[in-house]
PDB file of C-alpha atoms in Angstrom:
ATOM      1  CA  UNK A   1     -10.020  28.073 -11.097  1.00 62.00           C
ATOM      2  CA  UNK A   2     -11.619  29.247  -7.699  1.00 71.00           C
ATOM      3  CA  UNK A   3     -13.168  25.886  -7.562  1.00 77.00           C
ATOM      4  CA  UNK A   4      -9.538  24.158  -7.794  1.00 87.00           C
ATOM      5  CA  UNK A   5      -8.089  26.678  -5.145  1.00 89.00           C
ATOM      6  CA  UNK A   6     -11.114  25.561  -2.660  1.00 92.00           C
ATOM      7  CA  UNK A   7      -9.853  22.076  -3.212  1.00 92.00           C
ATOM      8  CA  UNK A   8      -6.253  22.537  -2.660  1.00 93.00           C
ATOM      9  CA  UNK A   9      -7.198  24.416   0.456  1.00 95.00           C
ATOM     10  CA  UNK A  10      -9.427  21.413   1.840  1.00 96.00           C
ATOM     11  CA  UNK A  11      -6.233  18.699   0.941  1.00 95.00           C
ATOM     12  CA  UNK A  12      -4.161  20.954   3.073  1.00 95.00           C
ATOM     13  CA  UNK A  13      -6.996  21.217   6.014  1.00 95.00           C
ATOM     14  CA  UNK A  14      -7.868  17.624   5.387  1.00 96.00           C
ATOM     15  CA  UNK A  15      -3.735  16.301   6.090  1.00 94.00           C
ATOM     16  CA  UNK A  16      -3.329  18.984   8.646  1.00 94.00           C
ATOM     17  CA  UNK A  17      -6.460  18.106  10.929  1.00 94.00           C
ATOM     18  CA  UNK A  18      -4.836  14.175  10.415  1.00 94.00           C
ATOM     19  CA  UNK A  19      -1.334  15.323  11.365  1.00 94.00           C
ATOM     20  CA  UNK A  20      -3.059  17.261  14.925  1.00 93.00           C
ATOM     21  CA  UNK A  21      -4.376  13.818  15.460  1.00 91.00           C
ATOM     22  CA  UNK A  22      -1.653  11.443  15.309  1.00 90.00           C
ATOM     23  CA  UNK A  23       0.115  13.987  17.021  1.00 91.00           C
ATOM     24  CA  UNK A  24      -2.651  13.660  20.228  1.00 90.00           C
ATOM     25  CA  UNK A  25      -2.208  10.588  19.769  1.00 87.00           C
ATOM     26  CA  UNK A  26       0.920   9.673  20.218  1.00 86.00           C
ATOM     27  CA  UNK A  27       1.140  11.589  23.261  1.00 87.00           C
ATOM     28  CA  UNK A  28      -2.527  10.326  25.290  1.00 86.00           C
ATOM     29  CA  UNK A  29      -2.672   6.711  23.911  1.00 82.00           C
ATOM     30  CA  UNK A  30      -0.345   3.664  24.853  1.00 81.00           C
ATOM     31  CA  UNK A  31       2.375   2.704  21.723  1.00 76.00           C
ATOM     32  CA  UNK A  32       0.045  -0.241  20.877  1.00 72.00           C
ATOM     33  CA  UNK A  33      -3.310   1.492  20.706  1.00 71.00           C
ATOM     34  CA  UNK A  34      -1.815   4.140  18.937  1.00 66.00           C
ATOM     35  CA  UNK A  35      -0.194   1.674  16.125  1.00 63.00           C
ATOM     36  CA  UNK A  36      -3.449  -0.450  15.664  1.00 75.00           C
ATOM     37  CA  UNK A  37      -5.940   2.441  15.795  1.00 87.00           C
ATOM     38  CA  UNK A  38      -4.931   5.609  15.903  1.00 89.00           C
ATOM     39  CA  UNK A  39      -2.745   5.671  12.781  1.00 91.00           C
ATOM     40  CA  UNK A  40      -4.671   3.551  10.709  1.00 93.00           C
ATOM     41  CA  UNK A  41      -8.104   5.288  11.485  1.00 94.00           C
ATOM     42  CA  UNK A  42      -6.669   8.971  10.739  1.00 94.00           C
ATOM     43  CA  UNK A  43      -4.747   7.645   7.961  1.00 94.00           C
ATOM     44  CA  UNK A  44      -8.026   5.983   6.359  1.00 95.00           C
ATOM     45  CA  UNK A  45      -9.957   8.706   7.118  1.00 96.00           C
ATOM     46  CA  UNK A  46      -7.656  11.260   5.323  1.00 95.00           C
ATOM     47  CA  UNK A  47      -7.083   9.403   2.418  1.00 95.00           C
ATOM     48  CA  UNK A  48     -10.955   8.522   1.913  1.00 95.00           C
ATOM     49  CA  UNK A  49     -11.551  12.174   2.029  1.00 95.00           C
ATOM     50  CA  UNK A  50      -8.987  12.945  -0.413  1.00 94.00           C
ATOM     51  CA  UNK A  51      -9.854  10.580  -2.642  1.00 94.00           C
ATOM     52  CA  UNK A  52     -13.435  11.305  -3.094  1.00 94.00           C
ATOM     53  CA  UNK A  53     -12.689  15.531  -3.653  1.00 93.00           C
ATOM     54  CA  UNK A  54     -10.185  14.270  -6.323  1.00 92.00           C
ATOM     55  CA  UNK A  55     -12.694  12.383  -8.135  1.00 90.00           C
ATOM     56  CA  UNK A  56     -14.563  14.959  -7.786  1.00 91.00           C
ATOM     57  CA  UNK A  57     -12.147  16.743  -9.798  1.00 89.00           C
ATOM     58  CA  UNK A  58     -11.313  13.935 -12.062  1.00 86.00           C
ATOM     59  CA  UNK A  59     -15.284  13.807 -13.480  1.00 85.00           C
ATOM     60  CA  UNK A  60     -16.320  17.554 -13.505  1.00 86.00           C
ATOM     61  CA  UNK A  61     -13.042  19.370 -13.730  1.00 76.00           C
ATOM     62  CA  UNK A  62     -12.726  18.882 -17.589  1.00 74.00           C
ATOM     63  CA  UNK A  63     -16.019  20.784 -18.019  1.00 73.00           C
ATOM     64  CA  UNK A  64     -17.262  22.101 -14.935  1.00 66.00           C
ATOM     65  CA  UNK A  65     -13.609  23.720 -14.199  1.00 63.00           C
ATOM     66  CA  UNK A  66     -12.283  24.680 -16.935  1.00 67.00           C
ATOM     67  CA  UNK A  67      -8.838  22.592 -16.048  1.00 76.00           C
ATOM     68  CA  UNK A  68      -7.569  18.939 -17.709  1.00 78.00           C
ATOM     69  CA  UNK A  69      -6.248  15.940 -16.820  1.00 82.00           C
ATOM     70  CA  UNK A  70      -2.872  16.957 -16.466  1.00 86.00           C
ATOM     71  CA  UNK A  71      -3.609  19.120 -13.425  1.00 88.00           C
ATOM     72  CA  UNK A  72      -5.332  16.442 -11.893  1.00 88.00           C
ATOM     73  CA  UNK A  73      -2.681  13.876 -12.361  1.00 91.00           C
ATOM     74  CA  UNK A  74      -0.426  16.331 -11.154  1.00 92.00           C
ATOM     75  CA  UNK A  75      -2.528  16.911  -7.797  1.00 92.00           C
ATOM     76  CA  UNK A  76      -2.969  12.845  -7.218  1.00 93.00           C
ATOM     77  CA  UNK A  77       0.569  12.706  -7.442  1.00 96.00           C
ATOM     78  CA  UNK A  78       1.066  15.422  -4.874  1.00 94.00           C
ATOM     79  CA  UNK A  79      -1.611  13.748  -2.738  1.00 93.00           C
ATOM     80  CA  UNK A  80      -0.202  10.531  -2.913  1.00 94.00           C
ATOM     81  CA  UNK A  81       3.422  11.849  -1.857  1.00 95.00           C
ATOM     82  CA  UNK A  82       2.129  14.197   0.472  1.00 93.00           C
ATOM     83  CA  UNK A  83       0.510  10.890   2.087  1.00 92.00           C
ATOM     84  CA  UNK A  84       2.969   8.556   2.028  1.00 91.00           C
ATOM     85  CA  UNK A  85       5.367  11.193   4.001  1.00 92.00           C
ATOM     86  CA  UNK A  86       2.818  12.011   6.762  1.00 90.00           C
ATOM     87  CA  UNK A  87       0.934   8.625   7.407  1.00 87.00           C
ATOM     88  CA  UNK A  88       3.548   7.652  10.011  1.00 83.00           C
ATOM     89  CA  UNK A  89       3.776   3.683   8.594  1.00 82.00           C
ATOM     90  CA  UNK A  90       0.187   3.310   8.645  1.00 88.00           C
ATOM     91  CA  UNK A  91      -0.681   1.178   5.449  1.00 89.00           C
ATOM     92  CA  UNK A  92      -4.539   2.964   5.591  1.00 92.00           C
ATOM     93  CA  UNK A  93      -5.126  -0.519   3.093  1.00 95.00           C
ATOM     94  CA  UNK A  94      -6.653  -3.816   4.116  1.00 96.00           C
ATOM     95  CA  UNK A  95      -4.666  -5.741   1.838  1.00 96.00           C
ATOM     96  CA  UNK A  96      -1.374  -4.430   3.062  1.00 95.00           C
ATOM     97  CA  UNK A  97      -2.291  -4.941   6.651  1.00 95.00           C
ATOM     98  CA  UNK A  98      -3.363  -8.306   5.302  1.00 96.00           C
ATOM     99  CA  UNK A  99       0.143  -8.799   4.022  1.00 96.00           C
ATOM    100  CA  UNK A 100       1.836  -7.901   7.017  1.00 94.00           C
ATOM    101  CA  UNK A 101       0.612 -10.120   8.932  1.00 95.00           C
ATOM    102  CA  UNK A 102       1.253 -12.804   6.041  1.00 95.00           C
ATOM    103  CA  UNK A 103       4.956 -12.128   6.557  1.00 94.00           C
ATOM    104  CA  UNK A 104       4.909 -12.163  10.416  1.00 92.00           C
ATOM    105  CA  UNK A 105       5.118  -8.951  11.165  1.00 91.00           C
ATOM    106  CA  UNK A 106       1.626  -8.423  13.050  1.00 90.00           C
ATOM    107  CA  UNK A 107      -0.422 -11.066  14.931  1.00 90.00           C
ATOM    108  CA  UNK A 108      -4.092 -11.389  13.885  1.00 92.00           C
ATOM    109  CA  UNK A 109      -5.797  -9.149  16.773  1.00 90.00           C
ATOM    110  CA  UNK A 110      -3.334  -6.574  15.510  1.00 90.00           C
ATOM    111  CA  UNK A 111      -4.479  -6.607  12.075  1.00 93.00           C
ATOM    112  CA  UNK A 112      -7.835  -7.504  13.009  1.00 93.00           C
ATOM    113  CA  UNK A 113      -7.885  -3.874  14.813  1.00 92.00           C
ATOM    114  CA  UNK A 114      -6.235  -2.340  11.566  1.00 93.00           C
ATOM    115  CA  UNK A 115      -8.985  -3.341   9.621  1.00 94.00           C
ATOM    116  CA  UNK A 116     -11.609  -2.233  11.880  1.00 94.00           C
ATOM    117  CA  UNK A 117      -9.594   1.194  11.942  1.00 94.00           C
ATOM    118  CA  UNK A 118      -9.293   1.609   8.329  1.00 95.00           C
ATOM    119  CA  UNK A 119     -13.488   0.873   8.053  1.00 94.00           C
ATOM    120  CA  UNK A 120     -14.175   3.614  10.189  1.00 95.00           C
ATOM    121  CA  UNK A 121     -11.903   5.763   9.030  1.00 95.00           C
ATOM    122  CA  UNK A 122     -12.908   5.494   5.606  1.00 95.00           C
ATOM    123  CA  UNK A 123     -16.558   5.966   6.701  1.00 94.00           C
ATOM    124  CA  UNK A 124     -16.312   8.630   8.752  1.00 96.00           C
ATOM    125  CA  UNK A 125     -14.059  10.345   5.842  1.00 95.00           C
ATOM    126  CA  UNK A 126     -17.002   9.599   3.519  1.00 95.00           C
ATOM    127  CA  UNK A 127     -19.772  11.246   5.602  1.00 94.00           C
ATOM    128  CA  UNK A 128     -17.297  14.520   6.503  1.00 95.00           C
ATOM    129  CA  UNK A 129     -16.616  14.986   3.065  1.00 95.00           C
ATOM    130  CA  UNK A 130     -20.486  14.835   1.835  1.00 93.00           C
ATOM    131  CA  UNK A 131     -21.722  17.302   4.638  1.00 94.00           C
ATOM    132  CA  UNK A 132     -18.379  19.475   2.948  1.00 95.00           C
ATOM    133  CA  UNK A 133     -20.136  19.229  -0.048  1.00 93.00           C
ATOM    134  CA  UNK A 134     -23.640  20.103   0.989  1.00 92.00           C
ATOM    135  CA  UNK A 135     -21.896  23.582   1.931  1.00 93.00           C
ATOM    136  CA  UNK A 136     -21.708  24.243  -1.440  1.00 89.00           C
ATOM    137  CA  UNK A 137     -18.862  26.423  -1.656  1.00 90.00           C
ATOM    138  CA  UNK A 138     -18.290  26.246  -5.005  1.00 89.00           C
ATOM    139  CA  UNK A 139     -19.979  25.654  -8.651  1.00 89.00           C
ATOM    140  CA  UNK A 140     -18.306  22.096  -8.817  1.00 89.00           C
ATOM    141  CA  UNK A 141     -19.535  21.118  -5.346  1.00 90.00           C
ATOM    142  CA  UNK A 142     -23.365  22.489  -5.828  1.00 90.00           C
ATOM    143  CA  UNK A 143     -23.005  20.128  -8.992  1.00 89.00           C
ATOM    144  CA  UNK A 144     -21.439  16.950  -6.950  1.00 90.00           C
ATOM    145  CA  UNK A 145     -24.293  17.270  -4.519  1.00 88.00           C
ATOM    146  CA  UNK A 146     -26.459  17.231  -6.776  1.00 87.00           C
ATOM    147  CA  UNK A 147     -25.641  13.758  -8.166  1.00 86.00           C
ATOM    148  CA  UNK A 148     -23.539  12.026  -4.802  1.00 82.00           C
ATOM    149  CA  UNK A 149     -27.037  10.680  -4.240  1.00 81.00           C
ATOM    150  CA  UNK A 150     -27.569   9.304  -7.382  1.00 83.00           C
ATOM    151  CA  UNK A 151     -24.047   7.875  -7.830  1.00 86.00           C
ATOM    152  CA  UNK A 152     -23.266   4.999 -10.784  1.00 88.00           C
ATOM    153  CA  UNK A 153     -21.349   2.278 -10.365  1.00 90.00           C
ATOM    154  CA  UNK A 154     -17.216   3.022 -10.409  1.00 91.00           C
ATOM    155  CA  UNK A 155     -17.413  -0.929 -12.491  1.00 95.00           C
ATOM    156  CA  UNK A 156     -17.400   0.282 -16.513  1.00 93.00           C
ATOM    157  CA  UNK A 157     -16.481  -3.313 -17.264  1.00 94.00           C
ATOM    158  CA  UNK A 158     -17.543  -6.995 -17.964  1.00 95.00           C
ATOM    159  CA  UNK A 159     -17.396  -8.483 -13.858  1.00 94.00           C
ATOM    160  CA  UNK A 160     -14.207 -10.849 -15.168  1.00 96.00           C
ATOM    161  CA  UNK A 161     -11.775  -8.436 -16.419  1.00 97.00           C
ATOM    162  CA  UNK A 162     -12.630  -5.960 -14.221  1.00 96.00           C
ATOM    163  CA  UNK A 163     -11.420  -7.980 -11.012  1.00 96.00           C
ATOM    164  CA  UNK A 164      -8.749  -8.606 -12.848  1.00 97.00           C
ATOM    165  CA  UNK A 165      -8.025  -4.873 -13.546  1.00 97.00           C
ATOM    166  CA  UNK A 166      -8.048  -4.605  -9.682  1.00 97.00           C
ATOM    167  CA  UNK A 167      -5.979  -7.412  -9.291  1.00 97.00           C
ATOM    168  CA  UNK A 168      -3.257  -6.118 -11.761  1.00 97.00           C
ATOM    169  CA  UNK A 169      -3.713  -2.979 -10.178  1.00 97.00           C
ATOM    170  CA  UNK A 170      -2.651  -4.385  -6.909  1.00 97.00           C
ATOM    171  CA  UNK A 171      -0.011  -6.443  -7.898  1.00 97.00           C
ATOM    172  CA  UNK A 172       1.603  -4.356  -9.005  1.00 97.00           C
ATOM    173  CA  UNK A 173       1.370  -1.702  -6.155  1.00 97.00           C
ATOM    174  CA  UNK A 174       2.521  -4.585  -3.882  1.00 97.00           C
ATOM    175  CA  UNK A 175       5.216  -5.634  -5.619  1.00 96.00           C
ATOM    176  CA  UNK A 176       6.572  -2.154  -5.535  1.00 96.00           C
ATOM    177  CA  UNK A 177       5.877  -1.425  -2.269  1.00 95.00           C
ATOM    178  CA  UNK A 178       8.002  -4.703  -1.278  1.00 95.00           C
ATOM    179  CA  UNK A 179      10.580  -3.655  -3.040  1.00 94.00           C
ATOM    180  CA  UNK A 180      10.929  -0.203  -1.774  1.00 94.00           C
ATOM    181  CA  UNK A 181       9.621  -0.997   1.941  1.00 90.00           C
ATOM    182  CA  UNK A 182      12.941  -0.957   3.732  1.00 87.00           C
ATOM    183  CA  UNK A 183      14.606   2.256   1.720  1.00 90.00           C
ATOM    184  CA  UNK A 184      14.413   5.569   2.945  1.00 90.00           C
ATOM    185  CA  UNK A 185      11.868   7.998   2.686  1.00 88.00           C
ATOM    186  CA  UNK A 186      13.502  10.176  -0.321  1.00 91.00           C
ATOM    187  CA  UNK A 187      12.913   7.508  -2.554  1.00 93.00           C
ATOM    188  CA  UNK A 188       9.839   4.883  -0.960  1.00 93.00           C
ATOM    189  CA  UNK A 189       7.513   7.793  -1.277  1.00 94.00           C
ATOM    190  CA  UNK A 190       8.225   9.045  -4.937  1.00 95.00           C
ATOM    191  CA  UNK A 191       8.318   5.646  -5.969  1.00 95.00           C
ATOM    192  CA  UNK A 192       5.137   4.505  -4.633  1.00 95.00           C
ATOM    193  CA  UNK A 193       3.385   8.298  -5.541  1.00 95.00           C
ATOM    194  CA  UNK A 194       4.429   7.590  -9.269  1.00 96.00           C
ATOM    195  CA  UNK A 195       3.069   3.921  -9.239  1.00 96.00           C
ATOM    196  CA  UNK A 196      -0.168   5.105  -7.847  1.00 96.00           C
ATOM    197  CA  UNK A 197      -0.920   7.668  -9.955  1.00 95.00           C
ATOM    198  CA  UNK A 198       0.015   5.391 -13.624  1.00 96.00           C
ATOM    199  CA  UNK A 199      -2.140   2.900 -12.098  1.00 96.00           C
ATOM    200  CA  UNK A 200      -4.950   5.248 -11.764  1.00 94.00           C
ATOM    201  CA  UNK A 201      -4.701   6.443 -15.079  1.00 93.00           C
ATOM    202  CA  UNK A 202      -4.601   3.318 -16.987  1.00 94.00           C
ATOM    203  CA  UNK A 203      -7.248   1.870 -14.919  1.00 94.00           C
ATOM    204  CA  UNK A 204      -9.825   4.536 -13.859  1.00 91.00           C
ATOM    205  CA  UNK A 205     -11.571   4.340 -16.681  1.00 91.00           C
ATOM    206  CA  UNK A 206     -12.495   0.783 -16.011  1.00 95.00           C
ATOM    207  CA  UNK A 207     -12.483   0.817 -12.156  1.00 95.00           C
ATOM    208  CA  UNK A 208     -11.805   3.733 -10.734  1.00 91.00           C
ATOM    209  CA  UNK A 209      -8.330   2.257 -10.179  1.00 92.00           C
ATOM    210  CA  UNK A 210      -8.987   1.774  -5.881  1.00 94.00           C
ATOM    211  CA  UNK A 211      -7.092  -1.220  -5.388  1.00 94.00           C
ATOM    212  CA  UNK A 212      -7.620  -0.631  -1.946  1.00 95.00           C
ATOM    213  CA  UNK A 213     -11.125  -2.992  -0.489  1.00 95.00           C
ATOM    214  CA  UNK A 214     -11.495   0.180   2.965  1.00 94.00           C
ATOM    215  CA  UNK A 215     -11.377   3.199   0.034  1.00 93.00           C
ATOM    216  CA  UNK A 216     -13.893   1.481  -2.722  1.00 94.00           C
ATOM    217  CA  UNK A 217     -16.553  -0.018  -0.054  1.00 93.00           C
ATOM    218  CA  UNK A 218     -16.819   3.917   1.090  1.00 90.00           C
ATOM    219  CA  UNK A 219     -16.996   5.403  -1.602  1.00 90.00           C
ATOM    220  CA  UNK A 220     -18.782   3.113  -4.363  1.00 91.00           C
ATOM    221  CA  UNK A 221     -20.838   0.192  -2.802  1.00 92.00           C
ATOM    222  CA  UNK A 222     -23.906   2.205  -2.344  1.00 89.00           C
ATOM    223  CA  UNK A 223     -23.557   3.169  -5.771  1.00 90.00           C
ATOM    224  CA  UNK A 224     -26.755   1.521  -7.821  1.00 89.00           C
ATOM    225  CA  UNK A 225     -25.287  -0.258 -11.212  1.00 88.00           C
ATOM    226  CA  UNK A 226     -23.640  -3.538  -9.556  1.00 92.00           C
ATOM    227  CA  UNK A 227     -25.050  -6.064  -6.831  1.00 93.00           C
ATOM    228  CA  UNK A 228     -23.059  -6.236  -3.908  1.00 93.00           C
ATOM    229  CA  UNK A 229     -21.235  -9.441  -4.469  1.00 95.00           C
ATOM    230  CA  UNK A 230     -20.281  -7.823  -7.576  1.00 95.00           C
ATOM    231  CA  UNK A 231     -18.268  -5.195  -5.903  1.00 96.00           C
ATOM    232  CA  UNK A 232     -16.903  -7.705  -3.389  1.00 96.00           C
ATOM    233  CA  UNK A 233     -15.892 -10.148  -6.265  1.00 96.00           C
ATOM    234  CA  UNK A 234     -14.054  -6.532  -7.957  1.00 97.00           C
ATOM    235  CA  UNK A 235     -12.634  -4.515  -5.335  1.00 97.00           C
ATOM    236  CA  UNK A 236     -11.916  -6.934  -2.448  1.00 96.00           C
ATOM    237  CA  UNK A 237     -11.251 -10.390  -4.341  1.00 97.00           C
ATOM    238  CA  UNK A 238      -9.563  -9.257  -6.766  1.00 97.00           C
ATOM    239  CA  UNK A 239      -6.705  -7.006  -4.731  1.00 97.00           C
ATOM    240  CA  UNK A 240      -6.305  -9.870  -2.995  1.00 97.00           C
ATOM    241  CA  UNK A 241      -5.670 -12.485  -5.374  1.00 97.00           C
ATOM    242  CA  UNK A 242      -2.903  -9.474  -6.611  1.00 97.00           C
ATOM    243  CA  UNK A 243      -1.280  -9.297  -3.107  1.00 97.00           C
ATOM    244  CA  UNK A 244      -0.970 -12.822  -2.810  1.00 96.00           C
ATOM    245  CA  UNK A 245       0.621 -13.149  -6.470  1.00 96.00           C
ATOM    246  CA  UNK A 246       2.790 -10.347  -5.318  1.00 96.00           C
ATOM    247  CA  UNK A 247       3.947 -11.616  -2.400  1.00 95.00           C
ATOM    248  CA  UNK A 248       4.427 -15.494  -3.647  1.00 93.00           C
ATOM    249  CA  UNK A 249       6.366 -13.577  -6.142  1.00 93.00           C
ATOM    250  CA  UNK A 250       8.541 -11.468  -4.356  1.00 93.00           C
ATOM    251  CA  UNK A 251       9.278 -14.141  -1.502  1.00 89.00           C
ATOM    252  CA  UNK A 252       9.327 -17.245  -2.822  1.00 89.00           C
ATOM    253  CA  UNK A 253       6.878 -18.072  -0.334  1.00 88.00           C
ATOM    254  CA  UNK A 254       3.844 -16.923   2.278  1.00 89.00           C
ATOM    255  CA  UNK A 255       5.761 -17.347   5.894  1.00 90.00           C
ATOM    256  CA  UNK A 256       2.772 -17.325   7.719  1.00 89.00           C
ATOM    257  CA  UNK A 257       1.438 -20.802   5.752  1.00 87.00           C
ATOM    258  CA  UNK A 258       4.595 -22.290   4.971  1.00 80.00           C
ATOM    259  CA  UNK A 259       8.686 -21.578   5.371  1.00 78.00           C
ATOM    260  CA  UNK A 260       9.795 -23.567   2.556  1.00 80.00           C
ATOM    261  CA  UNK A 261      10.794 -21.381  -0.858  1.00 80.00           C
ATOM    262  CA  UNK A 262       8.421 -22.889  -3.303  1.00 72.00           C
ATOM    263  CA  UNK A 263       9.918 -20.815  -6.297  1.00 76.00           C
ATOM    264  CA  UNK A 264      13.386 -20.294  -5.513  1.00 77.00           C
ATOM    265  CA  UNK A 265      16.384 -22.615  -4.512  1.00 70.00           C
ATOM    266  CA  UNK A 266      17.943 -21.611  -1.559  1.00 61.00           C
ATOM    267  CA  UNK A 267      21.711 -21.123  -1.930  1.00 58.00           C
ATOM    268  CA  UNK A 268      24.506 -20.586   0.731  1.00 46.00           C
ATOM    269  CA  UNK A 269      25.299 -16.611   1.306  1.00 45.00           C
ATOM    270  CA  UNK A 270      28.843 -17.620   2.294  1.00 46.00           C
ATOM    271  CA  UNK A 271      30.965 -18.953  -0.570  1.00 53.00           C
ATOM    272  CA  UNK A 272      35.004 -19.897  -0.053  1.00 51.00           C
ATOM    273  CA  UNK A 273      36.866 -19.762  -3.237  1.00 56.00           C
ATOM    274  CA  UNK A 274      38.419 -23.285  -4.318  1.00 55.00           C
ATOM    275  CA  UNK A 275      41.732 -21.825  -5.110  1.00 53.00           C
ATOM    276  CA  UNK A 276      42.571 -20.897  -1.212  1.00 52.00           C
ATOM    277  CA  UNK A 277      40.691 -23.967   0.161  1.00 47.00           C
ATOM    278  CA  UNK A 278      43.404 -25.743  -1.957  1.00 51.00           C
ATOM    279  CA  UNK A 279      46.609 -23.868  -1.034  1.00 49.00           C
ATOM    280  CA  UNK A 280      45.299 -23.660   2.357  1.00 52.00           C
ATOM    281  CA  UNK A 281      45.772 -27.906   1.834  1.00 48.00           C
ATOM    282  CA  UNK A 282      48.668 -27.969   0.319  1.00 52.00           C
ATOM    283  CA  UNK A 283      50.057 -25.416   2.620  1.00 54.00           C
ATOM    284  CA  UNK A 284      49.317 -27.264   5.817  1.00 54.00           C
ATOM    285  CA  UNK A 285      51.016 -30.708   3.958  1.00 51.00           C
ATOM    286  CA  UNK A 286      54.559 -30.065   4.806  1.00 52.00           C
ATOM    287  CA  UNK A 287      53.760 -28.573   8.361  1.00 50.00           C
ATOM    288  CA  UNK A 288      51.807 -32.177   9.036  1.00 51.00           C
ATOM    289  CA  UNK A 289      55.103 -34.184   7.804  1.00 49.00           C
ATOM    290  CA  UNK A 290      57.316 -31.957  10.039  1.00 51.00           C
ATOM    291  CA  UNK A 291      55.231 -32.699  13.081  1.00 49.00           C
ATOM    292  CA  UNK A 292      54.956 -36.724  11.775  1.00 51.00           C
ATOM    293  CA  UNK A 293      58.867 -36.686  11.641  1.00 52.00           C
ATOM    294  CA  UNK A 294      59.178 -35.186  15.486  1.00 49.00           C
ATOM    295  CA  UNK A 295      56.861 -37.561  16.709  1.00 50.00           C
ATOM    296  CA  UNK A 296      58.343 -40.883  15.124  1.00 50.00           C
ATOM    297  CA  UNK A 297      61.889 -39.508  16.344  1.00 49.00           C
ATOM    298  CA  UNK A 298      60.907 -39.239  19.864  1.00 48.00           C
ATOM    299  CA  UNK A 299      58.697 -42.717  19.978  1.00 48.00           C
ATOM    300  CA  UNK A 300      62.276 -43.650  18.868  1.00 49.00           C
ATOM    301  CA  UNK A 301      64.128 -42.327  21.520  1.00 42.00           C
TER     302      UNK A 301
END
């Protein structure tokens, strides 16, 4: 278990070192520099790095550790809470930047500067964590540098249904994470925590389960096993065909190509029961034949 304890303690150094830098950041940069870049590249770069130690422990654990799957799923689930609550409304995902800006809520240079972000961040977290491993700290690590350089393809399936794993995989994320988007924290983060981790244990086996383009081209493209338009087809396709479902879904609509609700009929919010509109008639009757009778008796006069 010292190998586990290692890894815990390089998760907690890992999101602290992240939190030191949005922090710095927030105070030296301008609001807008710090919202484009800033968050997105230390948010990329700590969930890259956190990612690729958890494999890690997903592949040699079992029998290099001496600990199961359980433990695991329990630490992704952990992970994943621990980064929803500290990534300070950076998405740290292509697709969800992507989607943003689908729904009008960034302009194209601003997600355009997200996605550079995220790239970097992703590859810088991929280079940091294998010069952690060369260190060798532990059995599991000495074994993981051993074979990084030799890495397989993440793809254990035919090329069709494994985009469409992906795709599932991300429609699903998005159409959870537009559903919980606006609630608060207590429940957003648990929510999306839960969905992440049941994605990525039905569909590691076939994928790895990224659904996120930044996260797989770091940590599987150089991986020998698949061509390169294979793993663009797979892991950047294919969650995007799911966030668009998603979002066509959810909305009715993509804002950002057209307003009109193509799935849903759009129905009044304000409704006024029949039953007053018709006293409200019949009450006004008698008032309008008192003020008829007052104004024939003085054309009279």
């Amino acid at each position: 278990m010292d190998g586990l304890n290692v890894s815990i303690a390089f998760f907690f150094l890992i999101v602290g070192v992240c939190q030191v830098l949005r922090w710095l950041s927030k105070r030296l940069l301008s609001p807008g520099t710090h919202g484009c870049l800033a968050r997105e590249f230390a948010g990329s770069f700590q969930l890259c790095s956190s990612c690729l130690e958890l494999r890690m422990l997903i592949e040699l654990g079992p029998w290099g550790g001496g600990f199961g799957l359980d433990v695991v799923l329990t630490l992704l689930f952990l992970l994943s809470a621990a980064h929803g609550a500290s990534l300070d409304r950076a998405s740290a995902n292509p697709t969800v930047s992507l989607q943003e800006f689908l729904l009008l809520k960034s302009s194209l240079a601003v997600t355009m500067a997200k996605l550079l972000a995220q790239g970097v961040g992703a590859g810088l977290g991929w280079a940091l964590t294998r010069l952690y491993w060369s260190w060798e700290l532990t059995q599991l690590h000495f074994i993981q540098n051993l074979i990084a350089p030799e890495c397989s393809s993440s793809i254990r399936a035919s090329l069709p249904l494994a985009a469409f794993v992906e795709g599932s995989c991300s429609f699903l994320f998005h159409l959870v994470l537009l559903k919980v988007c606006q609630s608060h924290p207590l429940y957003r983060v648990p929510a999306l925590a839960a969905t992440v981790t049941f994605l990525t244990y039905t569909a590691g086996p076939y994928t790895g389960a990224f659904f996120n383009p930044a996260l797989a081209t770091a940590i599987t493209f150089h991986c020998s096993g698949s061509s390169f338009w294979d793993y663009i087809q797979v892991y950047w396709l294919g969650p995007l065909a799911g966030m668009l479902a998603a979002l066509l879904l959810f909305q009715g609509n993509i804002p950002r190509f057209f307003q009109r609700n193509l799935l849903y009929s759009q129905k009044s919010k304000y409704k006024v029961p029949k039953a007053k509109v018709t006293a409200q008639v019949e009450g006004d009757k008698p008032h309008r034949k008192k003020k008829e009778g007052k104004s024939n008796s003085e054309h009279r006069a």
